[in-house]
Structure formats: C-alpha cells, structure tokens
Tab-separated table of C-alpha atoms in Angstrom:
chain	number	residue	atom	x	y	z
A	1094	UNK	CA	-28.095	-7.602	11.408
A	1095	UNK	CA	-30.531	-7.029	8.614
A	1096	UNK	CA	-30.761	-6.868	5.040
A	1097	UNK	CA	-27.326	-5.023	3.617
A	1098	UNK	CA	-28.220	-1.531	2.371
A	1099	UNK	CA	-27.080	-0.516	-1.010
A	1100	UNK	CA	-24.660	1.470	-1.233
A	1101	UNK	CA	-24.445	4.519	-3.866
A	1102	UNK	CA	-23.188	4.996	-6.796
A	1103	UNK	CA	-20.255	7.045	-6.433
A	1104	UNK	CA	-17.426	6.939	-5.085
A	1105	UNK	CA	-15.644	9.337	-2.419
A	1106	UNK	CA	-12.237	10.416	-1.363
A	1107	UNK	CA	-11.550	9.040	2.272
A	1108	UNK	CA	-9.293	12.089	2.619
A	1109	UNK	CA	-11.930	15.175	1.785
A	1110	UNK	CA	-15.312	13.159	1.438
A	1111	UNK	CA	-15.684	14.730	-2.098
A	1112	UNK	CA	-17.900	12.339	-4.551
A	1113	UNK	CA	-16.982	11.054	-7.949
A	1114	UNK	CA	-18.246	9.184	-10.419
A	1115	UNK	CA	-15.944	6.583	-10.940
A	1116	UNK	CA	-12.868	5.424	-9.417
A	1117	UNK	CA	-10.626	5.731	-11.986
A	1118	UNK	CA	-11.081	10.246	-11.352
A	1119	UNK	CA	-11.154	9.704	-7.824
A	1120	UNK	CA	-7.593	8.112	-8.491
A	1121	UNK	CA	-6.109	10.826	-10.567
A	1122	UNK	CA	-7.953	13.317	-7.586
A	1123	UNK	CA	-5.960	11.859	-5.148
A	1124	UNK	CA	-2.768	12.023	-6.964
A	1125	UNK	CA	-3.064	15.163	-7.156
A	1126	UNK	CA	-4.391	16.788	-4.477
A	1127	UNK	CA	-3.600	14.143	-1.607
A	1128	UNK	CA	-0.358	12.124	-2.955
A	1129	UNK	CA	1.575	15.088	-4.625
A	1130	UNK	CA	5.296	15.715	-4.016
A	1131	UNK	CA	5.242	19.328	-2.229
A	1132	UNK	CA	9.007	19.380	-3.324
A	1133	UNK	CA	9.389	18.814	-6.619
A	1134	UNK	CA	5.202	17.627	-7.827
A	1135	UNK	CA	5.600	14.150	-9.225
A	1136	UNK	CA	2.558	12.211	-8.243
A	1137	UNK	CA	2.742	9.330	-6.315
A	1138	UNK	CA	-0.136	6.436	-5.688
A	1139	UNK	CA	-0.322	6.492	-2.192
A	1140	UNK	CA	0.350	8.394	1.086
A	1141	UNK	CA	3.338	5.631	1.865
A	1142	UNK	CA	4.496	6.146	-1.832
A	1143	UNK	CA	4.660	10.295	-1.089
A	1144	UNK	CA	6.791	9.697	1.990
A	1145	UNK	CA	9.229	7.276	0.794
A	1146	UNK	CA	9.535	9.578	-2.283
A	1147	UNK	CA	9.927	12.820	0.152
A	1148	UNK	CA	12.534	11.109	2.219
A	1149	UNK	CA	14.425	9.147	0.041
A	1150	UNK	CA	14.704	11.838	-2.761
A	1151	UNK	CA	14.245	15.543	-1.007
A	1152	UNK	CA	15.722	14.092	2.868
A	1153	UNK	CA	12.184	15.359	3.991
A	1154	UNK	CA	9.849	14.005	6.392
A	1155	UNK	CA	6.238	13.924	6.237
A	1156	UNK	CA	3.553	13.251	8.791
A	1157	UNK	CA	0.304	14.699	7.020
A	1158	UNK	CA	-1.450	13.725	3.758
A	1159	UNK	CA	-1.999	17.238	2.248
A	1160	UNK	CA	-5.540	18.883	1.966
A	1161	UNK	CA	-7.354	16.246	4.269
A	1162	UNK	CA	-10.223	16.567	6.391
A	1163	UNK	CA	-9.105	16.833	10.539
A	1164	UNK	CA	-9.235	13.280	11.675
A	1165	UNK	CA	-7.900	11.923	8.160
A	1166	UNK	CA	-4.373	13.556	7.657
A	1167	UNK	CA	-2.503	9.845	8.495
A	1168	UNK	CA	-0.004	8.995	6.182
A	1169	UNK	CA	0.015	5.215	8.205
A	1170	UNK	CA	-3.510	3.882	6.505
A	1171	UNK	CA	-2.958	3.042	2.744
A	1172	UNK	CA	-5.716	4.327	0.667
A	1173	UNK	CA	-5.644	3.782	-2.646
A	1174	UNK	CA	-9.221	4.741	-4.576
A	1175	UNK	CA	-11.842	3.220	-2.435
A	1176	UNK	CA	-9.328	0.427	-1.507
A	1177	UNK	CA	-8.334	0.526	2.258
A	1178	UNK	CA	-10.993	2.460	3.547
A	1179	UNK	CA	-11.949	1.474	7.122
A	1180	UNK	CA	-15.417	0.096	7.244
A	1181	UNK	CA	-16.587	2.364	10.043
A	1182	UNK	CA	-15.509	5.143	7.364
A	1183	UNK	CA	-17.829	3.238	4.754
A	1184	UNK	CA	-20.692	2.475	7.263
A	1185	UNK	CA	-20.502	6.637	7.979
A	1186	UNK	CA	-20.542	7.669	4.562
A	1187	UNK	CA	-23.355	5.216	3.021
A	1188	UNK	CA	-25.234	5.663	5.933
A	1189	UNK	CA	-25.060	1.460	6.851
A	1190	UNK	CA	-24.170	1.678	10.709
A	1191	UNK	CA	-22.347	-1.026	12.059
A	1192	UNK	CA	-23.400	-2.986	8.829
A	1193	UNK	CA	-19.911	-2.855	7.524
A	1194	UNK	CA	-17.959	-4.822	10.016
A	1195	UNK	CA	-19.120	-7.979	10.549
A	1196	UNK	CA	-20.355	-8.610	14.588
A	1197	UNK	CA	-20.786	-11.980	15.600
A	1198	UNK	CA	-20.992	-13.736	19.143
A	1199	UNK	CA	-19.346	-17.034	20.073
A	1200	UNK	CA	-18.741	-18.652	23.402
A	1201	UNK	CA	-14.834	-19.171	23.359
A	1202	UNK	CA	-12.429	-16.002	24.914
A	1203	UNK	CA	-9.703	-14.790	22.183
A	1204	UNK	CA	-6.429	-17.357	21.768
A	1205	UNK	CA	-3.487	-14.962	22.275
A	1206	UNK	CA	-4.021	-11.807	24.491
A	1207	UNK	CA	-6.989	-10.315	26.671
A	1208	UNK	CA	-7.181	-7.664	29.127
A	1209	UNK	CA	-9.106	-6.406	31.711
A	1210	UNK	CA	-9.824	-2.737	32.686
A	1211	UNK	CA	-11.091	-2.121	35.917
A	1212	UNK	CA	-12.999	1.480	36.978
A	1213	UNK	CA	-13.888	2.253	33.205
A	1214	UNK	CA	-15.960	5.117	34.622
A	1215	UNK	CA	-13.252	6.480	36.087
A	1216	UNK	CA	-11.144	6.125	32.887
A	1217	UNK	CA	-13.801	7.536	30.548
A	1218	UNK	CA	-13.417	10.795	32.631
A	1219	UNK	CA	-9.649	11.151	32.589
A	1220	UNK	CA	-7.337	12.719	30.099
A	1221	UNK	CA	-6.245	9.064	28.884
A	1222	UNK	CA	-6.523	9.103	25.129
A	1223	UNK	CA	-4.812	6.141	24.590
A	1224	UNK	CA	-3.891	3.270	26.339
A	1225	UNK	CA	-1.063	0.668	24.909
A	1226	UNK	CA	-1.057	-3.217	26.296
A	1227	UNK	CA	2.226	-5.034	27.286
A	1228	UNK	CA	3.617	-6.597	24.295
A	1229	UNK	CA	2.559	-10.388	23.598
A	1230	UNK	CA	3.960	-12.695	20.530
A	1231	UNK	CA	2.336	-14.584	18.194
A	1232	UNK	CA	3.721	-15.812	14.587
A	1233	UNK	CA	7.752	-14.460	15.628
A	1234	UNK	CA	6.044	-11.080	16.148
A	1235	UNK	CA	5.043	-9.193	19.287
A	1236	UNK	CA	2.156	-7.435	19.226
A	1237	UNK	CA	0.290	-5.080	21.578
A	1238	UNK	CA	-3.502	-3.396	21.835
A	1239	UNK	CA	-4.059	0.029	21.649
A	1240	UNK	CA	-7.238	1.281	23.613
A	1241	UNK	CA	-8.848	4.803	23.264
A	1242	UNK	CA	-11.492	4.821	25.558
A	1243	UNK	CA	-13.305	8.368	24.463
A	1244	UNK	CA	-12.459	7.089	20.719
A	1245	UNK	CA	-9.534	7.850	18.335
A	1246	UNK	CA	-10.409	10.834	17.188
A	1247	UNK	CA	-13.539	13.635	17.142
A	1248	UNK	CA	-14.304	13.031	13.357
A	1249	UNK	CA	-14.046	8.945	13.594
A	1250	UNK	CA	-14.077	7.183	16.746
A	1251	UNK	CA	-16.477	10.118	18.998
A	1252	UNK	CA	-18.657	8.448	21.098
A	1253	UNK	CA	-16.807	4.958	20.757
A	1254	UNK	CA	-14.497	3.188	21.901
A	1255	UNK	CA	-11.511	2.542	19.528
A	1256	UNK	CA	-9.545	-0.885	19.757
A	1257	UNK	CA	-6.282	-1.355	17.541
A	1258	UNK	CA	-3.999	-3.922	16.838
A	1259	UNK	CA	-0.439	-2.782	16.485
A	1260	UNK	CA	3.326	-4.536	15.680
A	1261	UNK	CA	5.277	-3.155	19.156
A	1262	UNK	CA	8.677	-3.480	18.234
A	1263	UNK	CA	8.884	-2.062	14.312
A	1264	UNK	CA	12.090	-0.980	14.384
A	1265	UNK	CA	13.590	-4.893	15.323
A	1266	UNK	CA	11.938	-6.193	11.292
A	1267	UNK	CA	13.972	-6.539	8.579
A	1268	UNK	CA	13.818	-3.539	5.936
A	1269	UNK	CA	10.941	-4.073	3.685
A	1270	UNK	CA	8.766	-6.269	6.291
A	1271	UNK	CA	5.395	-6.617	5.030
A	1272	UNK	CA	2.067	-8.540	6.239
A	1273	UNK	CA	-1.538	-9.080	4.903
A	1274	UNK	CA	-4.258	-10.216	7.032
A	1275	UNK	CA	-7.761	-9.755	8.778
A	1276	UNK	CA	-8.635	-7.520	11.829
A	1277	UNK	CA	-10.258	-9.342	15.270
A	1278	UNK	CA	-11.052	-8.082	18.192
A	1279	UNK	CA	-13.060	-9.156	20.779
A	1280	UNK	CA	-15.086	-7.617	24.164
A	1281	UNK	CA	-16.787	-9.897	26.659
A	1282	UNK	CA	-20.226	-10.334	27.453
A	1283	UNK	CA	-19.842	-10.621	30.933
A	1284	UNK	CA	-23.373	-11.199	31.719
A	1285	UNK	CA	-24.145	-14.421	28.857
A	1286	UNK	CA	-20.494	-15.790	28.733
A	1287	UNK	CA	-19.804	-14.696	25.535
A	1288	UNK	CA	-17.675	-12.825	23.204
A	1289	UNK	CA	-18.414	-10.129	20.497
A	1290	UNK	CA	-16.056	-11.120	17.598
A	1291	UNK	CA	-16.041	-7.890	15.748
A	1292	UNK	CA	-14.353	-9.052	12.017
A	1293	UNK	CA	-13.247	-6.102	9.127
A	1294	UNK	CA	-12.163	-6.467	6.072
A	1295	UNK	CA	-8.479	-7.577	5.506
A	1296	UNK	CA	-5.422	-4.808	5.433
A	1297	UNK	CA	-1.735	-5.383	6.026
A	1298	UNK	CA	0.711	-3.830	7.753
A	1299	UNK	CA	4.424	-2.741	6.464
A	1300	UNK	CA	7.108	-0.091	7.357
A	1301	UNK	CA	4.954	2.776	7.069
A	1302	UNK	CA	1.794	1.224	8.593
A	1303	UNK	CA	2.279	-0.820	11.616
A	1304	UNK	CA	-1.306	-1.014	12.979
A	1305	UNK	CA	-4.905	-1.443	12.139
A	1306	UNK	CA	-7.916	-1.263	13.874
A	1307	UNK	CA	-11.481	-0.281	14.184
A	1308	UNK	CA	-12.351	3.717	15.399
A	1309	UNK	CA	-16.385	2.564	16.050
A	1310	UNK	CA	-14.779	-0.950	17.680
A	1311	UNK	CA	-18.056	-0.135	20.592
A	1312	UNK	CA	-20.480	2.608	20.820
A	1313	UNK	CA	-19.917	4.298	24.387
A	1314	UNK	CA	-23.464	4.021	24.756
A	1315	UNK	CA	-23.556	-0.168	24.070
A	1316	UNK	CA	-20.515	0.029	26.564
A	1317	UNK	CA	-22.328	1.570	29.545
A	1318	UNK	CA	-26.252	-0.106	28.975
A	1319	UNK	CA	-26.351	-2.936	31.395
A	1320	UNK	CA	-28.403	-5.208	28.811
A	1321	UNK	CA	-25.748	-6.026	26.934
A	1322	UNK	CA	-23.148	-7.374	30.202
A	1323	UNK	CA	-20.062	-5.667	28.450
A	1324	UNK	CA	-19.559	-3.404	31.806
A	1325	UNK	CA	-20.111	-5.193	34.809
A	1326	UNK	CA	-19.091	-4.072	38.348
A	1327	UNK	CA	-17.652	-0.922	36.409
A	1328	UNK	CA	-14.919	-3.882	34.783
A	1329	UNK	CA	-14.575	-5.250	31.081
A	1330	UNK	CA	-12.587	-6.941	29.326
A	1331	UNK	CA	-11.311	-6.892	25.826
A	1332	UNK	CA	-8.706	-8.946	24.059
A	1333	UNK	CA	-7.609	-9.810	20.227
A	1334	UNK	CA	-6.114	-13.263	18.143
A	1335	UNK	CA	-3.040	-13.096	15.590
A	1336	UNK	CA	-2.836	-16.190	12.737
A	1337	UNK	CA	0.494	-15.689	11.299
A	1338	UNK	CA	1.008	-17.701	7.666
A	1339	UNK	CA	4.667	-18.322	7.242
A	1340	UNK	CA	5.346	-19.275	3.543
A	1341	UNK	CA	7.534	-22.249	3.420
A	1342	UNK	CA	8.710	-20.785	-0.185
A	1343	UNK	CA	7.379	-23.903	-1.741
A	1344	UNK	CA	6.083	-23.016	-5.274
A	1345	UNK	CA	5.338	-24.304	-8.877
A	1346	UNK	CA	5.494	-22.504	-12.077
A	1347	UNK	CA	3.913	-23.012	-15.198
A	1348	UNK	CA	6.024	-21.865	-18.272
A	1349	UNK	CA	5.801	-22.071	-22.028
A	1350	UNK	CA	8.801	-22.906	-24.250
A	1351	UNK	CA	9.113	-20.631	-26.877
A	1352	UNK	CA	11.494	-22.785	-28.725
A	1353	UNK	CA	11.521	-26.551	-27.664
A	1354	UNK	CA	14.598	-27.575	-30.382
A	1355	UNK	CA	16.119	-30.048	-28.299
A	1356	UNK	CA	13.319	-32.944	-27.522
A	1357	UNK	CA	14.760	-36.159	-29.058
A	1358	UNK	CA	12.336	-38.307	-32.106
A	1359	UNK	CA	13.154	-41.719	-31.767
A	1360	UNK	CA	12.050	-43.859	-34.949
A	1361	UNK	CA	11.218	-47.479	-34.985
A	1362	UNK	CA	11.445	-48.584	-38.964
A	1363	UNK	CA	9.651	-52.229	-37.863
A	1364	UNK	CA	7.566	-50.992	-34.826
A	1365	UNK	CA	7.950	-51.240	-31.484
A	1366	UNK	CA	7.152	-53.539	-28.796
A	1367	UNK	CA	3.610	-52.775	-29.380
A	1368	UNK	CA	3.730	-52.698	-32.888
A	1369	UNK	CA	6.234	-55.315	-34.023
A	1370	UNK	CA	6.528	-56.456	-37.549
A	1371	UNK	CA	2.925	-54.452	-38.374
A	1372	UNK	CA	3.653	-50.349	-38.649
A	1373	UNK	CA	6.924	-47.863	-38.566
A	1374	UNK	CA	6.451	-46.382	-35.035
A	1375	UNK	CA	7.716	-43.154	-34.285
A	1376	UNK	CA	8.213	-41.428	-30.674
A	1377	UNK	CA	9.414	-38.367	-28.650
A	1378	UNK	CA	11.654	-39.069	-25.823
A	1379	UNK	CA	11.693	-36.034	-23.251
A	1380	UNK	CA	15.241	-34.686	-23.380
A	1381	UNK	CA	17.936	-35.405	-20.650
A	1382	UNK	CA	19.498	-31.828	-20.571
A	1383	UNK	CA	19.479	-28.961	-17.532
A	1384	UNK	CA	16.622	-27.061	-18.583
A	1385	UNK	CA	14.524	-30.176	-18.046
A	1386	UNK	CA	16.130	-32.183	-15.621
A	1387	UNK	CA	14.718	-29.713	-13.046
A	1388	UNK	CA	11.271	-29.873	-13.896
A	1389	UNK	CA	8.086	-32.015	-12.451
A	1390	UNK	CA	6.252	-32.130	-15.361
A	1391	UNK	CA	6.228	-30.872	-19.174
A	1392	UNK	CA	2.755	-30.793	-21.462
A	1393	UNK	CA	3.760	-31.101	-25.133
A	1394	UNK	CA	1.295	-31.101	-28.147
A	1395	UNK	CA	2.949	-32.406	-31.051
A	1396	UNK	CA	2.497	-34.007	-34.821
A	1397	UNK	CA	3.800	-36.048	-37.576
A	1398	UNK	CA	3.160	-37.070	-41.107
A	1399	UNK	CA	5.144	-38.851	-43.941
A	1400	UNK	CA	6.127	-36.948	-46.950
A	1401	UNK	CA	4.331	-38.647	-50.387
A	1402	UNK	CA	7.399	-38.442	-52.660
A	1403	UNK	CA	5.651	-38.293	-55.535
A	1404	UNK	CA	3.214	-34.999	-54.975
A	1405	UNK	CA	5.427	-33.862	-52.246
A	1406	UNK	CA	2.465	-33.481	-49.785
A	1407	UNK	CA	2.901	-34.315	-46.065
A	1408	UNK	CA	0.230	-37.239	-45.301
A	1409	UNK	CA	-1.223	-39.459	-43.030
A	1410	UNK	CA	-1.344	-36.440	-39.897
A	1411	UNK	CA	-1.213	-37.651	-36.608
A	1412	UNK	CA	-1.614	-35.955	-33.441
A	1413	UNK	CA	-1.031	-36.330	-29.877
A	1414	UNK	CA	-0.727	-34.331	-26.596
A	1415	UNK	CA	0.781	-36.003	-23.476
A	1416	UNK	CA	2.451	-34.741	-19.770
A	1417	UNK	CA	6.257	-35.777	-19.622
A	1418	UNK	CA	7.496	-36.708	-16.389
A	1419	UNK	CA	10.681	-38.674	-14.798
A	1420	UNK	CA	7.827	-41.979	-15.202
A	1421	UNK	CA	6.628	-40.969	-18.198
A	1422	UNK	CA	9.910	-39.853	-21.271
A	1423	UNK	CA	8.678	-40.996	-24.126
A	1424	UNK	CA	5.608	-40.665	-26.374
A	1425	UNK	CA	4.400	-41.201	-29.691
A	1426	UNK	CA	2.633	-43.043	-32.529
A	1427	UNK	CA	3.418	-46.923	-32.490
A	1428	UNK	CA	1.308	-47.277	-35.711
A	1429	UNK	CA	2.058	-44.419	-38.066
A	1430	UNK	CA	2.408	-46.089	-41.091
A	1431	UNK	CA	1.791	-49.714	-41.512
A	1432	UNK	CA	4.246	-51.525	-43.008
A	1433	UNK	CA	2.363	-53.088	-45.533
A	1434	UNK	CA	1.240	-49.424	-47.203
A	1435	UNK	CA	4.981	-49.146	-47.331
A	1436	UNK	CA	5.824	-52.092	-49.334
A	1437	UNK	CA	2.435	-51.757	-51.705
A	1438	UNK	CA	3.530	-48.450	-52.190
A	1439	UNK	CA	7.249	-48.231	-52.359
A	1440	UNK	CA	7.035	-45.360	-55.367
A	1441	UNK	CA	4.971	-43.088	-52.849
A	1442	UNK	CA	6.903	-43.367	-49.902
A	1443	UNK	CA	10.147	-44.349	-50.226
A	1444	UNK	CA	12.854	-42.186	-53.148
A	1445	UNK	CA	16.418	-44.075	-53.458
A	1446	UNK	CA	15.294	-45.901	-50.608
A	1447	UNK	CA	14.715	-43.017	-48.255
A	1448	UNK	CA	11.687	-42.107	-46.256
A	1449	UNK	CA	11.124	-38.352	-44.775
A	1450	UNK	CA	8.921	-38.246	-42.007
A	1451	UNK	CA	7.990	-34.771	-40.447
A	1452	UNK	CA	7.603	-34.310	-36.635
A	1453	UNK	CA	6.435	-30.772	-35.386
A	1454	UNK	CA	6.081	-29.586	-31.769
A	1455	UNK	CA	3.294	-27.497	-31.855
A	1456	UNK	CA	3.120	-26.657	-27.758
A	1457	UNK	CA	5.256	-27.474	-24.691
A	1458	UNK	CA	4.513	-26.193	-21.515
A	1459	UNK	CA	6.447	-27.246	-18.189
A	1460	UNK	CA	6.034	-27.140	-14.586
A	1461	UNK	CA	9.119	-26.024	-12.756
A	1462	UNK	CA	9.940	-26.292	-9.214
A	1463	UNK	CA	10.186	-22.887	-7.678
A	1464	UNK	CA	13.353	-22.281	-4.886
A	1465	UNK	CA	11.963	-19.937	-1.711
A	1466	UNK	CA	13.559	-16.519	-2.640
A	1467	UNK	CA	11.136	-16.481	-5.810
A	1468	UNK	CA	7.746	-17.200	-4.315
A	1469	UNK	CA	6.632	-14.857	-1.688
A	1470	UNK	CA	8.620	-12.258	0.376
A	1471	UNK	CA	6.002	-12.011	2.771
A	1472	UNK	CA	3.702	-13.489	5.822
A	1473	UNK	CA	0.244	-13.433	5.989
A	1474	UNK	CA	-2.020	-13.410	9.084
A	1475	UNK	CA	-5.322	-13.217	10.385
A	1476	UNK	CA	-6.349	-10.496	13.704
C-alpha cells in the first residue's frame, strides 16, 4: 500500500467540509450550526443527541442534520469532532486514497454470510440503488448486507460500489441496545482464490444508528478490470463476518477506604509464636464485618510506635504494607519492642504499669467483586 501520507493540520467538519484549527472549535462549530435544537436552541453533542432531544422534549421528528453538505445530512452516523468519520471521508479529504481502510487478501471465504450476484452488468444499468440480503444471525442478532451497486450516494460512494452491514430487525432490541465493534467485508477474487478483507476503523451501532459500512467498499472501475478476477462470467460474490462479545458481567473494582475505623489490633505483651518470650508483638487482623466479607482482596499500609512516657514522643516507628485476603487476616510486627528494652527501661515505657502503643492506618485499598448489572450494559463485536 505504500508509505502513509501525512495528513494536515487541521481539522474539518464532516458535515460542511469547513477547516479549523483545532478540534476543540470544530466542536463548538458543530454545536451550533449542525447539533442545534431548531425548537427551542439548546445545543446538543451529536446528531443522535439533537433527535432524542427533538422527540422526547418538542414530540418532533428529525431526519436531517441542519446546514450539511448533500450526501451528509444523516442523522444515523455519529460524528462527534473528527471522531466517527468514515475513512473513505478521511481518505477524500487528505487526499490518501484507499490508504485509510486497511485492504488485505487472505485465502479463507467470510465465516457467517456471502452472496453471489449474477449479471452485475445488467444490475449496474438498472434503477437498483440498493439491494438488502436475507437476514442471517450471528451473536443473538440477525444481520443483513446492504449493496448499492452505482454507490450510496453522488457525493460519497460515485463510481463505487457501497457494501454495508446493517442490524435487520431493530425494532425486536431492548430500549437502549447498544454495540461497539469493527467493520469487515469481503469480495472474492475469483480468478486467485482469494478474498479482499477490506477492515475500517471501529464504530458501533445503537437505536439511532443501526448500520455501518464503507461508501468506496470497490471502485467500479477495480470491479469491471478483468486483472483483478472480482467479475468473472459477469458473477461476483461478496459476503461479511460478525464477532459478537457477550459480557458475562464478571468484574473487579478497586476502591479506597476513606475511613478504615473498624480493622481489629491484636497485641501480644510476650510475643507471638514467632517471637515468644523475646519482643511485644503487635498485629492487624482484617475485620470480619459486611463491608469486607465481600471482598477478594484489601491493600493496607499501616504503622506503629510506642509512646516514651517520659518526653511523650512516639518511638521506635515501624512500617508495613501487606494484601489481606480470606488466607491471609492478619499482619503485623512480631518484634516491636523487645522485651528486654522494656524491663531496662521500665521509667520510659511503662507509667503505673501501663504501656500506650499507637497504631495508624495510613492506606487501605480493596478489591471488590462486581455483580453483572454494574459492569457493562453492552456487547461488543467485530464486522
């Protein structure tokens, strides 16, 4: 394909082609010129945005974006800046070709759908604008192509043939519906047994855009030379391949405590196992209440020192930082003070035989389980 040309600097408005500098004025440009309530004025972010808000709020509907170009007046592809552009529009503006969407050949035929059109001279001379497929499922959803075999539109798809991808039965999904994935489509090389894998960058589909595609899927011209074995006895064949991601709704969070009161010190005044008849030992024990019950794992940093009676001072610091799990509930210092500096020093430690020891939790961070309806309301999938 060549070395990638570089693009330039400014941006541009898919709806009116008019350059910017930066994207954060082409934004406000759109807003206002392309995204603006006709009702009532408020601003919206996107084409989808302005006809929720236009049906929902004024009981309006809208089918045009407002002050676009012929060819770009959809309110079904979701622009937002230079996000969601198609890459034919790109290649077009930037002068790249066919540079935009990556073409690649491989020597397997599409997984889910394919079909074959017969006479394509015939068709390219008809008043056929657009062809749909029979519906096909893949993922839970059916799914059907949409051929244009003079191209989309004048301003786009002239002198190409345009190939979508589309969800068939819209109306069946559940309210709110969404998916995010990658467009493929594929034409055969008849003549070398092979398959042009044409690959854009990924979109997703929802209530108010239920298709993607590519406008420049195949110059007419590539279509009809006899080099390149797409057409062959006046037949050829295209087809497409849906990967559908359904989220189990298994998740993990990562939270800080803001507070962590309730963690349990557990003091040893002649050691522990470890430390038996040598030092005081002193430990946190990973509390047994709701809140943690329900978690994998919890990261605490925490501290101690022993209070010198005498000047009042905190000494002897210790610090320590350890995961808590349902293996692992306590933690701590076997050897914080040795039990001989205790009895050499009974005046600096110890005041009507009492001994203050400070604990501090500076940090605790958990790792919480997370139920289905709080991960992801959506599916992903690859075209």
């Amino acid at each position: 394909m060549g070395k990638e040309k570089k693009r330039a600097a400014k941006v541009f408005c898919y709806y009116c082609e008019k350059e910017f500098e930066d994207e954060k004025i082409l934004v406000q440009h759109q807003e206002a010129m392309h995204f603006k309530c006709h009702v009532c004025n408020q601003k919206l972010s996107t084409a989808s945005g302005m006809v929720i808000h236009v049906l929902q709020v004024h009981e309006e509907a809208v089918s045009k974006v407002p002050n676009a170009i012929p060819g770009r007046e959809s309110t079904e592809i979701e622009i937002f800046g230079m996000q969601g552009i198609p890459d034919d529009i790109l290649a077009a503006h930037y002068g790249e070709g066919e540079q935009a969407i990556s073409r690649t050949l491989r020597y397997f035929p599409p997984a889910d759908y394919f079909f074959k059109v017969e006479s394509v001279s015939v068709l390219l001379n008809t008043r056929i604008e657009k062809y749909e497929s029979g519906s096909f499922e893949v993922g839970g959803y059916k799914w059907r192509l949409c051929l244009y075999p003079n191209g989309i539109n004048k301003s786009e798809g002239k002198g190409h043939v345009s190939l979508y991808l589309e969800i068939s039965d819209p109306e069946n999904l559940p309210l709110g519906w969404e998916l995010c994935g990658q467009d493929r489509r594929y034409t055969n090389d008849m003549r070398s047994s092979t398959y042009l894998d044409a690959d854009s960058k990924a979109s997703h589909l929802n209530v108010i855009k239920t298709r993607c595609g590519i406008a420049q899927f195949l110059s007419l011209d590539e279509l009809m030379d006899p080099c390149n074995g797409y057409l062959m006895d006046d037949c050829c064949i295209f087809g497409a391949e849906v990967f559908v991601i359904k989220y189990s709704g298994k998740g993990e969070c990562l939270s800080v405590i803001k507070d962590p009161a309730d963690e349990k010190l557990i003091l040893y005044p002649r050691g522990n196992q470890k430390a038996k008849n040598k030092s005081l030992s002193l430990f946190l024990e990973l509390a047994r209440n709701e809140t943690v019950l329900h978690q994998r794992k919890l990261y605490a940093e925490f501290e101690s020192s022993i209070k010198d009676q005498k000047s009042s001072a905190y000494i002897k610091p210790s610090h320590a930082d350890v995961w808590f799990s349902d293996s692992n509930e306590v933690w701590g210092f076997p050897n914080l003070i040795s039990l001989s500096d205790l009895h050499d020093k009974p005046d600096d430690f110890l005041l009507n035989d009492t001994l203050i020891v400070q604990a501090k939790i500076t940090l605790m961070i958990y790792s919480r389980n997370m139920t289905p309806s709080k991960t992801f309301n959506q599916h992903s999938m690859m075209f």
